[in-house]
Short mmCIF file of C-alpha atoms in Angstrom, two decimals:
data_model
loop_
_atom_site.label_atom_id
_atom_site.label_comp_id
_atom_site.label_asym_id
_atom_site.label_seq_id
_atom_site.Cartn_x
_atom_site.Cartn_y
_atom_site.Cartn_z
CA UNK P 482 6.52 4.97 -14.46
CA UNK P 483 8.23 2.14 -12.63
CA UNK P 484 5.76 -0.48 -11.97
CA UNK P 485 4.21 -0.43 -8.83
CA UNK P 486 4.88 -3.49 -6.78
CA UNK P 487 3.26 -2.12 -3.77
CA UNK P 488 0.56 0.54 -3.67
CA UNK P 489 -1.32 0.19 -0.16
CA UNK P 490 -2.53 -2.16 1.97
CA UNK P 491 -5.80 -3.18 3.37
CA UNK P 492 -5.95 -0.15 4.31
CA UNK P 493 -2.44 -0.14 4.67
CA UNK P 494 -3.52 3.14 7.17
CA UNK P 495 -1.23 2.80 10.03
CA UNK P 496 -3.81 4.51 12.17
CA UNK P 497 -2.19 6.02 15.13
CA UNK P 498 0.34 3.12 15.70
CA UNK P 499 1.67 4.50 11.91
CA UNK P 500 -1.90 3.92 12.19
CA UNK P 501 -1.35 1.92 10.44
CA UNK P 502 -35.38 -19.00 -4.76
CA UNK P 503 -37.03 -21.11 -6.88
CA UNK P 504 -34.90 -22.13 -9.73
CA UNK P 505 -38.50 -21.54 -11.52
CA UNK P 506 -38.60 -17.65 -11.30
CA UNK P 507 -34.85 -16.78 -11.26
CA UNK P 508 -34.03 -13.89 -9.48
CA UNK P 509 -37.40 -12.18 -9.28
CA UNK P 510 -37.62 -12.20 -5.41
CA UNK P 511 -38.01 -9.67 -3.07
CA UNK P 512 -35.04 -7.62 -1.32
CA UNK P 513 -35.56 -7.72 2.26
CA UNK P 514 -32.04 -6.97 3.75
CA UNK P 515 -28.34 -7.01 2.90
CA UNK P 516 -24.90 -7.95 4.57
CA UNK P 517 -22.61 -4.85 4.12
CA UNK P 518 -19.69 -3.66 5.86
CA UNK P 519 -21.83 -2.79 9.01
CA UNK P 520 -20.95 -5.88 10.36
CA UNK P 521 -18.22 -5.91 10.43
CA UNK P 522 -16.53 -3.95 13.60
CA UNK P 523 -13.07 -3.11 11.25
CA UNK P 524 -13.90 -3.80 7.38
CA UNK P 525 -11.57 -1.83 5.75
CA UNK P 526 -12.90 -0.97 1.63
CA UNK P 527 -10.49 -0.15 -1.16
CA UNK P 528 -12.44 0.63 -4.53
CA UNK P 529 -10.11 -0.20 -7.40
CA UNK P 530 -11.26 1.46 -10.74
CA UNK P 531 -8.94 -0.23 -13.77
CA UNK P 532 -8.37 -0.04 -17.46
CA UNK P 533 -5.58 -1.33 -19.14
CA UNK P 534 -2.39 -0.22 -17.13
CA UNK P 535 -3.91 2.90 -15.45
CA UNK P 536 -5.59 2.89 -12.00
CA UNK P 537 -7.46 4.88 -9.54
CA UNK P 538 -7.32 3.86 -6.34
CA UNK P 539 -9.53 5.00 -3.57
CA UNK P 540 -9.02 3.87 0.46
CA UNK P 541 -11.41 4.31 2.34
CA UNK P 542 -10.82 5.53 6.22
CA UNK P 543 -12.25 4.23 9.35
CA UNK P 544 -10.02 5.78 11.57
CA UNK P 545 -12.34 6.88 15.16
CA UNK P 546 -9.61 8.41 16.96
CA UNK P 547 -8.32 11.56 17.59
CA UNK P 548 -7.85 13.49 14.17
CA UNK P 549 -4.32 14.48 14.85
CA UNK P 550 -2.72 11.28 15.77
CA UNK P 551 -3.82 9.83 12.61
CA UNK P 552 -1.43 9.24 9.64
CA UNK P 553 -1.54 7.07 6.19
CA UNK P 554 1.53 5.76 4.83
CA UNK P 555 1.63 4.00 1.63
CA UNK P 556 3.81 2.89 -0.74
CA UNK P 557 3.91 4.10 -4.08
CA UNK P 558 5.88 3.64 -7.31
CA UNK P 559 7.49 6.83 -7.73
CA UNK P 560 6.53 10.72 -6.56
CA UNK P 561 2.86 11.49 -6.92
CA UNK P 562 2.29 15.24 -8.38
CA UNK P 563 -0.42 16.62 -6.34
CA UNK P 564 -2.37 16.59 -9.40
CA UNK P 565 -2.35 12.75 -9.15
CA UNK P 566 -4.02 12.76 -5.15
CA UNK P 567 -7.87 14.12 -4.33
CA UNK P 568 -9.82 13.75 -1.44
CA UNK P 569 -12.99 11.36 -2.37
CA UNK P 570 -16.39 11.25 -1.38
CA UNK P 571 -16.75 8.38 1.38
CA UNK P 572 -20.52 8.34 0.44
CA UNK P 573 -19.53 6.58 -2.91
CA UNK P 574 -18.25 3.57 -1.13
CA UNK P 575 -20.92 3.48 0.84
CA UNK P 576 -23.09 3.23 -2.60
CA UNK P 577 -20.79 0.67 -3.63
CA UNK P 578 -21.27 -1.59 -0.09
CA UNK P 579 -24.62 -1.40 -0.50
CA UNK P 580 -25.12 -2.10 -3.96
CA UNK P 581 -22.77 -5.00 -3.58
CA UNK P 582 -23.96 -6.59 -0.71
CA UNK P 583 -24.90 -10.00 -0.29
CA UNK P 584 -28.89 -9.98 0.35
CA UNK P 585 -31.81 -11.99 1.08
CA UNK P 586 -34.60 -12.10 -0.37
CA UNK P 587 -38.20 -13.85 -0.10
CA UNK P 588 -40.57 -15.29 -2.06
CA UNK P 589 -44.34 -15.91 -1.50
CA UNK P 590 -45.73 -19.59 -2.51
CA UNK P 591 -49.19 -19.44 -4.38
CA UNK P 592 -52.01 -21.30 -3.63
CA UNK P 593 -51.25 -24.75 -5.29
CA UNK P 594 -55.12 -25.32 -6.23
CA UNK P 595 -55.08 -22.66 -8.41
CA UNK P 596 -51.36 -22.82 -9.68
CA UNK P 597 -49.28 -25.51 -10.61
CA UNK P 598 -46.36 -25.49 -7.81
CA UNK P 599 -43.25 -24.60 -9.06
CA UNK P 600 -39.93 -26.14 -8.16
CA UNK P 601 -38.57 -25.33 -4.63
CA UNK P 602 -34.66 -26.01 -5.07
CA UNK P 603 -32.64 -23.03 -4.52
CA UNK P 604 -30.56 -21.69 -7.22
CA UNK P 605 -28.42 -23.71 -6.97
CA UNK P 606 -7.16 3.53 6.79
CA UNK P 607 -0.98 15.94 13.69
CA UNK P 608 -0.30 18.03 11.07
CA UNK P 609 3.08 18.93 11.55
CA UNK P 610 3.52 22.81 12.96
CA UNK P 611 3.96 25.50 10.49
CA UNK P 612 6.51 26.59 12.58
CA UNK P 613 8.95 23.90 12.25
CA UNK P 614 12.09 24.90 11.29
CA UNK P 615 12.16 23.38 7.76
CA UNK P 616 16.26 23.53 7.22
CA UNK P 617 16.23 21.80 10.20
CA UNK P 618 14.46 19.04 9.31
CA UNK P 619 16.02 18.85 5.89
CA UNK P 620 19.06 18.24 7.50
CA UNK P 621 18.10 15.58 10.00
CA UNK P 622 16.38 13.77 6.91
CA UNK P 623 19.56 13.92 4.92
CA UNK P 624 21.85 12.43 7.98
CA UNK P 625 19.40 9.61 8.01
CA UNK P 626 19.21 8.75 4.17
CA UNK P 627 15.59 10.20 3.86
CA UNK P 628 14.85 12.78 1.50
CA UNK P 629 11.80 14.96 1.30
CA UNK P 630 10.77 14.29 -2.28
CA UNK P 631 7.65 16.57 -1.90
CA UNK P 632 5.22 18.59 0.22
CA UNK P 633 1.28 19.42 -1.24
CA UNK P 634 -1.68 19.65 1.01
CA UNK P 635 -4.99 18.45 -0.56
CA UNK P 636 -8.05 18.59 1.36
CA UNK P 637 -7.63 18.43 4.69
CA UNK P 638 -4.22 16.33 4.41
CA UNK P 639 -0.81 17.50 4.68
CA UNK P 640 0.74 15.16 2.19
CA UNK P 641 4.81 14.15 2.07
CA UNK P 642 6.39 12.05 -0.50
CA UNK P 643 9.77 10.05 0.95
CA UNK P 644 12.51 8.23 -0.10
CA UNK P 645 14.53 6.03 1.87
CA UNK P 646 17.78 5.01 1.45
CA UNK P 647 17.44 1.58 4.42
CA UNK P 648 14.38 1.25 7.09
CA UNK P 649 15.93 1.93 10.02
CA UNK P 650 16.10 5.52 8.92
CA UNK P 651 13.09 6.33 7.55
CA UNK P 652 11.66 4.51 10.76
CA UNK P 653 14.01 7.72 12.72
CA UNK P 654 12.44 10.10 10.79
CA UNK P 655 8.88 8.81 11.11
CA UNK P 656 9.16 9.06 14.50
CA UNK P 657 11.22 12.12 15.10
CA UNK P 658 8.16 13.74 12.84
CA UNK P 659 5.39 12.69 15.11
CA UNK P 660 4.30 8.99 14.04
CA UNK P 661 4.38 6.48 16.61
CA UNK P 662 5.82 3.50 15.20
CA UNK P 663 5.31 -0.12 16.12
CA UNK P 664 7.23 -2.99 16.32
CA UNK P 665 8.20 -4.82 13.32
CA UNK P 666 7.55 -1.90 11.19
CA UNK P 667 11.70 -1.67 10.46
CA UNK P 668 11.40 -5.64 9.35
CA UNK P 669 8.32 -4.71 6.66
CA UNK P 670 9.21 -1.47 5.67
CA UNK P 671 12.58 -3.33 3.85
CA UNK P 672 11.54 -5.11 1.07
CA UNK P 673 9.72 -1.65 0.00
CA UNK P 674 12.73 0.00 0.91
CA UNK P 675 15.07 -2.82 -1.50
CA UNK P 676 12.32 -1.85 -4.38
CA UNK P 677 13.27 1.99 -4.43
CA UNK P 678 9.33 2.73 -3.46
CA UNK P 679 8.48 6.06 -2.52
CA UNK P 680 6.20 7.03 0.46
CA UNK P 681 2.88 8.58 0.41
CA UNK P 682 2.72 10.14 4.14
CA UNK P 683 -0.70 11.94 4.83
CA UNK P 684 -1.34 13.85 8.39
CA UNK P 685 -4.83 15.37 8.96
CA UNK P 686 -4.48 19.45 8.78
CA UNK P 687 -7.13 20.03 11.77
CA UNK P 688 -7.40 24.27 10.52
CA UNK P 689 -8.44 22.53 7.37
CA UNK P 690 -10.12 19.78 8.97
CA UNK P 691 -12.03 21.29 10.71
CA UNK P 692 -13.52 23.79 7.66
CA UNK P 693 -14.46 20.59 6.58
CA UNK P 694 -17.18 20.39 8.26
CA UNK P 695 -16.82 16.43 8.43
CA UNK P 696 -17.12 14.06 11.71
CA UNK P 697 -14.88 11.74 9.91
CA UNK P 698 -11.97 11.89 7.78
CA UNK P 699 -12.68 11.21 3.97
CA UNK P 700 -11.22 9.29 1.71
CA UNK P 701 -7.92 9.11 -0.32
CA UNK P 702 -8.06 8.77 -3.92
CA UNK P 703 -4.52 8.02 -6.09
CA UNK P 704 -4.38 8.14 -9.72
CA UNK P 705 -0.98 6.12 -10.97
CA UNK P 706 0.07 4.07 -14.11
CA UNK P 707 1.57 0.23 -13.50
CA UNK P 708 1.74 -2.38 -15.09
CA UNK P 709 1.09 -4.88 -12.40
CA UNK P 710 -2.27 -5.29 -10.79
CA UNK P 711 -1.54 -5.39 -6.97
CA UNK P 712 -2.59 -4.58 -3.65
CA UNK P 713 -0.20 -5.24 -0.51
CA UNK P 714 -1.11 -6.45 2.63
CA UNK P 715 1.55 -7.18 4.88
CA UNK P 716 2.22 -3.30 6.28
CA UNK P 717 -0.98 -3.17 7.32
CA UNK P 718 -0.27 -6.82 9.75
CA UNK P 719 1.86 -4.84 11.47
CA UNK P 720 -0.79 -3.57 14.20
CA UNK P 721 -2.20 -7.04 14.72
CA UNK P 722 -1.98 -10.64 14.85
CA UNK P 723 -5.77 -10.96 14.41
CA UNK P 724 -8.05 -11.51 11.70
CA UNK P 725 -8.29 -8.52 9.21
CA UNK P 726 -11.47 -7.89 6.87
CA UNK P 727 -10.62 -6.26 3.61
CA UNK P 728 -13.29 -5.60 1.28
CA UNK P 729 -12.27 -4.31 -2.33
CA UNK P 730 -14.38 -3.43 -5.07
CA UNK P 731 -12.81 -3.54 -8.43
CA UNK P 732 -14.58 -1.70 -11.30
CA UNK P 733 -13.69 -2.78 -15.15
CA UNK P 734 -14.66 -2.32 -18.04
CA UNK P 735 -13.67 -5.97 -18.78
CA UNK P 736 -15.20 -8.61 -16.56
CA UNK P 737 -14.73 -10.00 -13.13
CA UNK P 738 -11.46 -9.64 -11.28
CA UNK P 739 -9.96 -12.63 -9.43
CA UNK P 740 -6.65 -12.95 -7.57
CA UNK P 741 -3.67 -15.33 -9.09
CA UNK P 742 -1.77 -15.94 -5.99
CA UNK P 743 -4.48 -17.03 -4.15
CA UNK P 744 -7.70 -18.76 -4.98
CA UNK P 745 -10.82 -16.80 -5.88
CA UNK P 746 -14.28 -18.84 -4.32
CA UNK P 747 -17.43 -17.90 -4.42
CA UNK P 748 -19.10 -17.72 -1.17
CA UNK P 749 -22.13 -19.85 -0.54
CA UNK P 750 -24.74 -18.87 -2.51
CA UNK P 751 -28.42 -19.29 -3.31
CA UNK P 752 -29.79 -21.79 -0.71
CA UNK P 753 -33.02 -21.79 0.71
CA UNK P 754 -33.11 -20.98 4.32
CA UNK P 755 -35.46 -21.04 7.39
CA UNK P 756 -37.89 -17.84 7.63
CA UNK P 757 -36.63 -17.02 11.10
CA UNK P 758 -33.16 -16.11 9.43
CA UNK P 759 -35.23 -12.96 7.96
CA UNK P 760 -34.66 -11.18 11.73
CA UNK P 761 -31.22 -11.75 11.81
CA UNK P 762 -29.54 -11.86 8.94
CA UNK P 763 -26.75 -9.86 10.08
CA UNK P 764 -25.64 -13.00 12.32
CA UNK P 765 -26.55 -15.64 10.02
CA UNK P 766 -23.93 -13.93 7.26
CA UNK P 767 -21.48 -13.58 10.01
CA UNK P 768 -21.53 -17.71 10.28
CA UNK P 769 -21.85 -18.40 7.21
CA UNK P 770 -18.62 -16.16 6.40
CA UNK P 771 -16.87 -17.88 9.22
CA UNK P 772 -17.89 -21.40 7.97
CA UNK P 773 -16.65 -21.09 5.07
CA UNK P 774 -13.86 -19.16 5.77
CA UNK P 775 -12.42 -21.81 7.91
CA UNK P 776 -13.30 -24.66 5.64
CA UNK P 777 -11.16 -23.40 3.36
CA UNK P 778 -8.38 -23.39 5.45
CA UNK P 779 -8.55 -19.32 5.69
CA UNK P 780 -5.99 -18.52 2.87
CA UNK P 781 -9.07 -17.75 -0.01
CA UNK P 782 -10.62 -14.36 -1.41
CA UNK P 783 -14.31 -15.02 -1.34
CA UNK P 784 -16.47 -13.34 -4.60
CA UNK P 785 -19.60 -11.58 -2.93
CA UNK P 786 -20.63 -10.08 -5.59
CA UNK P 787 -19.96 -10.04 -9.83
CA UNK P 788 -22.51 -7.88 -12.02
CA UNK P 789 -22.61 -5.19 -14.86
CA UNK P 790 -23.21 -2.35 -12.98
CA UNK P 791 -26.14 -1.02 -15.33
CA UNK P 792 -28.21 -3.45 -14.18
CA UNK P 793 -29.32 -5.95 -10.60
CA UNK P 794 -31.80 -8.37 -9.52
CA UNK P 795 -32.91 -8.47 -7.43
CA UNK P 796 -31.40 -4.82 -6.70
CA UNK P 797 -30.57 -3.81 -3.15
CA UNK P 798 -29.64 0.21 -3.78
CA UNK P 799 -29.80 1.48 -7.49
CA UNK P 800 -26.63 0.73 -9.94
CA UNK P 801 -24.16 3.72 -9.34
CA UNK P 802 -25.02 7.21 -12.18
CA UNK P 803 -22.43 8.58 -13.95
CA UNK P 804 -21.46 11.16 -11.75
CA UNK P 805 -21.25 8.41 -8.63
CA UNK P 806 -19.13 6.12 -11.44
CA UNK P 807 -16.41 9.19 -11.74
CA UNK P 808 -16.16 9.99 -8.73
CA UNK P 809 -15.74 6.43 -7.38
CA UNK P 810 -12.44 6.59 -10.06
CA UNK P 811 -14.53 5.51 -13.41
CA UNK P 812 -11.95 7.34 -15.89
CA UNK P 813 -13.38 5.43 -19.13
CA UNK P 814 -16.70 6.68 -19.38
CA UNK P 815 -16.23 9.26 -21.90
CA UNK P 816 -15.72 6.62 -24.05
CA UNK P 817 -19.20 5.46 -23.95
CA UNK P 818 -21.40 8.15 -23.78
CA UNK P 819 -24.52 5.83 -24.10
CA UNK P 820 -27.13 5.75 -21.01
CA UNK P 821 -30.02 4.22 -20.53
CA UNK P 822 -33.24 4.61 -17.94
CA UNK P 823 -33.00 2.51 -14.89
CA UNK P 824 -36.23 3.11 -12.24
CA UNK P 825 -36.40 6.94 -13.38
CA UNK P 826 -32.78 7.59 -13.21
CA UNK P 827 -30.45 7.53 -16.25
CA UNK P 828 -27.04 5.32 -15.93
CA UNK P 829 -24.16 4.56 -18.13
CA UNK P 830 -24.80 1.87 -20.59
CA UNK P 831 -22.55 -0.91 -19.60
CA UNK P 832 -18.86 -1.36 -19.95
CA UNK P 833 -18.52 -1.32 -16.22
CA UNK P 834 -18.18 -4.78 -14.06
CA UNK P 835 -17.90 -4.51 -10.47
CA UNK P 836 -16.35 -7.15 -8.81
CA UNK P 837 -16.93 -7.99 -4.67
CA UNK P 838 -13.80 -9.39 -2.71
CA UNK P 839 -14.20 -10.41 0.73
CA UNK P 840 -10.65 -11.18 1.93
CA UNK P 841 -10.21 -11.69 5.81
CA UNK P 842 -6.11 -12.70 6.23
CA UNK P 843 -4.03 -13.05 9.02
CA UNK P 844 0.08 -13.33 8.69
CA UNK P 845 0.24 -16.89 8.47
CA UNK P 846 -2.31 -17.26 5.87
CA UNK P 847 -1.69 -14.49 3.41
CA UNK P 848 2.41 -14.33 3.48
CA UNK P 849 2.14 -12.27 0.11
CA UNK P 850 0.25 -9.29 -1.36
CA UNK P 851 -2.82 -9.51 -3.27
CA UNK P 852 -1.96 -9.86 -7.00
CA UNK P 853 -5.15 -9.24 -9.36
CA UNK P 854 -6.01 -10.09 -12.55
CA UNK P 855 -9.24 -8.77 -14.78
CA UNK P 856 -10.76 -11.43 -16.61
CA UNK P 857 -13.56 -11.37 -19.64
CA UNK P 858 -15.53 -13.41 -17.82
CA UNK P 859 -19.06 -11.09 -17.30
CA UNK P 860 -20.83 -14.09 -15.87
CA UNK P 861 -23.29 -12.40 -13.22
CA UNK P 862 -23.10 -13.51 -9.33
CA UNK P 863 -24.13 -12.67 -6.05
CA UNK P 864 -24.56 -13.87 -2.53
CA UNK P 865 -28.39 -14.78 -2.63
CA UNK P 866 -30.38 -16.21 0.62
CA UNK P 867 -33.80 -17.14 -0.15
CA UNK P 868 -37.13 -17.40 2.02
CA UNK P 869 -39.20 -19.36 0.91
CA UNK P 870 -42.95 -18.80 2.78
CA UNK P 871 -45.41 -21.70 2.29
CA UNK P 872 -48.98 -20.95 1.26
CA UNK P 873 -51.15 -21.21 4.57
CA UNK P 874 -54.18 -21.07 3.00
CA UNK P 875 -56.88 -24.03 3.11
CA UNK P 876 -56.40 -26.45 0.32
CA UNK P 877 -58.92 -28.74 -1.77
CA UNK P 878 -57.56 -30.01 -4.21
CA UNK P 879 -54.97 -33.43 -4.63
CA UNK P 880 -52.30 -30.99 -5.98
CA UNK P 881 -52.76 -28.67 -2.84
CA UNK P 882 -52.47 -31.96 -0.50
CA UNK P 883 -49.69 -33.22 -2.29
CA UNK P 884 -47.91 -29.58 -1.33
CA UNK P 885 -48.74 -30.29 2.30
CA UNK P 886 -47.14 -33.05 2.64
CA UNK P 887 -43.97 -31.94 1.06
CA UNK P 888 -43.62 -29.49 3.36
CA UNK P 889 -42.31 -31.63 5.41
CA UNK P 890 -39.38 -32.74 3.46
CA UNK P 891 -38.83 -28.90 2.19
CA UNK P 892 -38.61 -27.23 5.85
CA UNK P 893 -36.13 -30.40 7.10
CA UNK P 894 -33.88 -29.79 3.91
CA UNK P 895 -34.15 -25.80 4.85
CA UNK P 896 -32.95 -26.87 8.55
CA UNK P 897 -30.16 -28.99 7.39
CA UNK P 898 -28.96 -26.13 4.95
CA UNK P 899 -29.12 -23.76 7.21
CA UNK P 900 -26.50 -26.26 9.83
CA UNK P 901 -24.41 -26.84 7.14
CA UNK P 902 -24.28 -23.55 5.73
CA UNK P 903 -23.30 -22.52 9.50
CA UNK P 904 -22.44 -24.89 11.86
CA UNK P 905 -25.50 -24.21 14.05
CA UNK P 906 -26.88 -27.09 15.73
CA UNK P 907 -29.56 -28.58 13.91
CA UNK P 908 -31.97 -28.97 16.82
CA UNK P 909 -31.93 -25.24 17.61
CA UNK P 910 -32.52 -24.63 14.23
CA UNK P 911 -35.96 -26.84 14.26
CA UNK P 912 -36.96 -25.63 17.73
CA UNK P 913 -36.51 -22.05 16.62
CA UNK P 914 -38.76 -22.65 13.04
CA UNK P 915 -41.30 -24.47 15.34
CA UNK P 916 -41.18 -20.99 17.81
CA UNK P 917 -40.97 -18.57 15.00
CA UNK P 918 -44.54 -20.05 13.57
CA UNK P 919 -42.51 -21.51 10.26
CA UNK P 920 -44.26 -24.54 11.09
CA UNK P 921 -46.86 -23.86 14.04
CA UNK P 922 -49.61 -24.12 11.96
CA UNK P 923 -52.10 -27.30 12.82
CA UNK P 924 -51.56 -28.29 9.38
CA UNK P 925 -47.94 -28.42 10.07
CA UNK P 926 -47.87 -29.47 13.08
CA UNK P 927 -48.56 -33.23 12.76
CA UNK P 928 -46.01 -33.74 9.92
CA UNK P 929 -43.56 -31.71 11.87
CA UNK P 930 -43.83 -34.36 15.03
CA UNK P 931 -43.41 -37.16 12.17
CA UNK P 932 -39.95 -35.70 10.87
CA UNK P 933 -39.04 -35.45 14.63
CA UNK P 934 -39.61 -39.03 14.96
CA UNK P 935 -38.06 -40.10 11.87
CA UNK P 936 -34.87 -38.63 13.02
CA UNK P 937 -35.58 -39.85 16.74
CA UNK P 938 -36.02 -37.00 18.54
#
């Protein structure tokens, strides 16, 4: 196969418009939420299984309007077979999400009379009719240097493959087929065009559709061969000049997967945090993201999450089975048969490595399509928030005064990590532990009033 320079983008789905803790006890805490995709109001997921030069490829759709205006259009190397296209299961992303997803999690200090106090640092994406008259169409796709490569419905798609001999006519025959196209789509659609791509056209079949028995449309899952590691971008800009969310989870049976054309970071990770974030979590990831998205000048795919997916800790859903792991694209398995118990169920035995990409781009910012690479590095990460509660128990003992009066110094340093991690001002942030009862306790209270008059408020 040619290699494929451009498979889709972010979801590349031109929906409608060609619609386009302590460092002491390591990661022992306790799970109490996680930041998926939920809040994100357009997050679109691409789940990228790889091994050597083959890929499956799975986009997930989001699309909420009305089933017949929506369309998928993606580039591909040269003409699928329909063997190569399924319909997937969108609950297997969802596993993926929330397996993935940054968390917090919260630990419980003992009493210090009785136990020596640990540390308290934080680790650090319409049918056409069946009455169209095909020869018809044939012809006005020949007169405009498109060719109808293939036809194969799968699912409840009705699936083309084009080729195009210059943009401005497979734009004409995109729109003379029932896609509304938007402008600048002529402009993108050339360097695609230039590579002699081919192009994956899905329309929702509503008969079919409808048999379903599905509120939503389900994913699209490609099988190809390539030798380059890509994902583009740029089609999907076409719809908007805002910020995009892409989230992609790459599954190896290598290591972690980073980008070469842009810098990989990891996002923030591992602080210790006030106890009133536990309530809304949601918003403080949101901030955080946004923080650190902008300090680094908004042109960076942030790692949210790196493990071997037979194992997690703490674990926010249970690692994926083996039937999850094929149908989310896992086409290696068979060549490790071995499983082993995890919490009563029974997974594979480890030569799978998920990797977590949070890319939000823009046209300025991300001028080029996301080129991967798989690494060997297996190091584990994760985004890890950490709530720390102080023991509020009477205390009689030097050690247990000593732990008092750190407090003080602990809660400030939460306060200021909390500002920094998200640009909140730092006097909400202390009014807000004082009203969520972090530090309303009359043990608190006095050395609370002596930080405030340290700093001079």
């Amino acid at each position: 196969m040619k290699p494929l320079k451009f498979l889709i983008s972010s979801l590349l789905i031109f929906v409608v418009i060609f619609c386009f803790a302590p460092t002491a006890w390591a990661f022992c805490g306790f799970y109490v939420a996680k930041a998926d995709t939920k809040l994100y109001n357009k997050a679109s997921q691409v789940v990228i299984a790889r091994s050597g030069d083959s890929t499956v490829l799975t986009m997930a759709n989001d699309y909420q309007g009305n089933a017949k205006d929506f369309a998928v259009v993606v580039p591909v190397p040269t003409v699928l077979q329909k063997e190569q296209v399924r319909v997937g299961n969108p609950n297997i992303i969802e596993r993926l999400d929330t397996f993935s997803a940054p968390r917090l999690v919260e630990y419980f200090d003992s009493d210090p009379c009785t136990l020596a106090y640990p540390a308290t640092e934080a680790l650090s994406a319409a049918a056409p009719s069946a009455a169209r008259n095909e020869a018809r169409a044939r012809r006005d796709s020949d007169n405009l240097g498109v060719t109808v490569e293939a036809r194969f419905n799968v699912g409840e798609y009705d699936i083309v493959i084009l080729s195009a001999k210059e943009s401005g006519g497979l734009e004409t025959w995109l729109v003379r087929n029932g896609y509304k196209i938007p402008k600048g789509a002529k402009q993108l659609l050339k360097p695609y065009i230039r590579q002699n791509m081919k192009f994956f056209v899905a329309k929702v079949n509503l008969d079919k559709f409808e048999e379903t028995g599905y509120q939503y449309l389900r994913p699209l899952q490609i099988s190809y061969k390539s030798s380059r590691f890509m994902l583009p971008i740029r089609l999907g800009m076409i719809n908007s000049t805002l910020e995009q969310d892409l989230i992609v989870y790459i599954l190896s049976p290598q290591g972690q997967a980073e980008l070469t054309n842009y810098r990989t970071v990891k996002i923030p990770s591992d602080a210790n945090i006030p106890l009133f974030v536990k309530n809304e979590f949601g918003g403080f990831y949101k901030s955080m993201f946004k923080t650190a998205y902008t300090r680094e000048d908004r042109k960076v795919a942030f790692l949210e999450y790196a493990w071997d997916m037979s194992s997690c800790d703490p674990c926010s859903a249970d690692p994926l089975n083996r039937e999850e792991l094929k149908q989310a694209g896992v086409f290696w398995l068979d060549n490790n048969p071995a499983e082993v118990p995890f919490r009563g169920s029974i997974i594979p035995s480890s030569n799978i490595f998920i990797t977590r990409l949070h890319v939000r781009y823009t046209r300025d910012k991300f001028p080029e399509d996301l080129m991967f690479q798989e690494t060997s590095n297996r190091e584990n990460f994760q985004g890890r928030y950490i709530l720390q509660h102080p023991f509020t128990g009477d205390v009689k003992c030097q050690a247990g005064r000593e732990y008092k009066r750190s407090l003080a110094k602990r809660f400030e340093q939460e306060a200021q990590t909390l500002a920094k991690l998200t640009d909140w001002k730092i006097q909400d942030i202390r009014r807000r532990m004082k009203l969520e009862g972090q530090v309303s306790t009359s043990s608190i209270t006095s050395w609370w009033q002596i930080v405030l008059s340290w700093l001079g408020l």
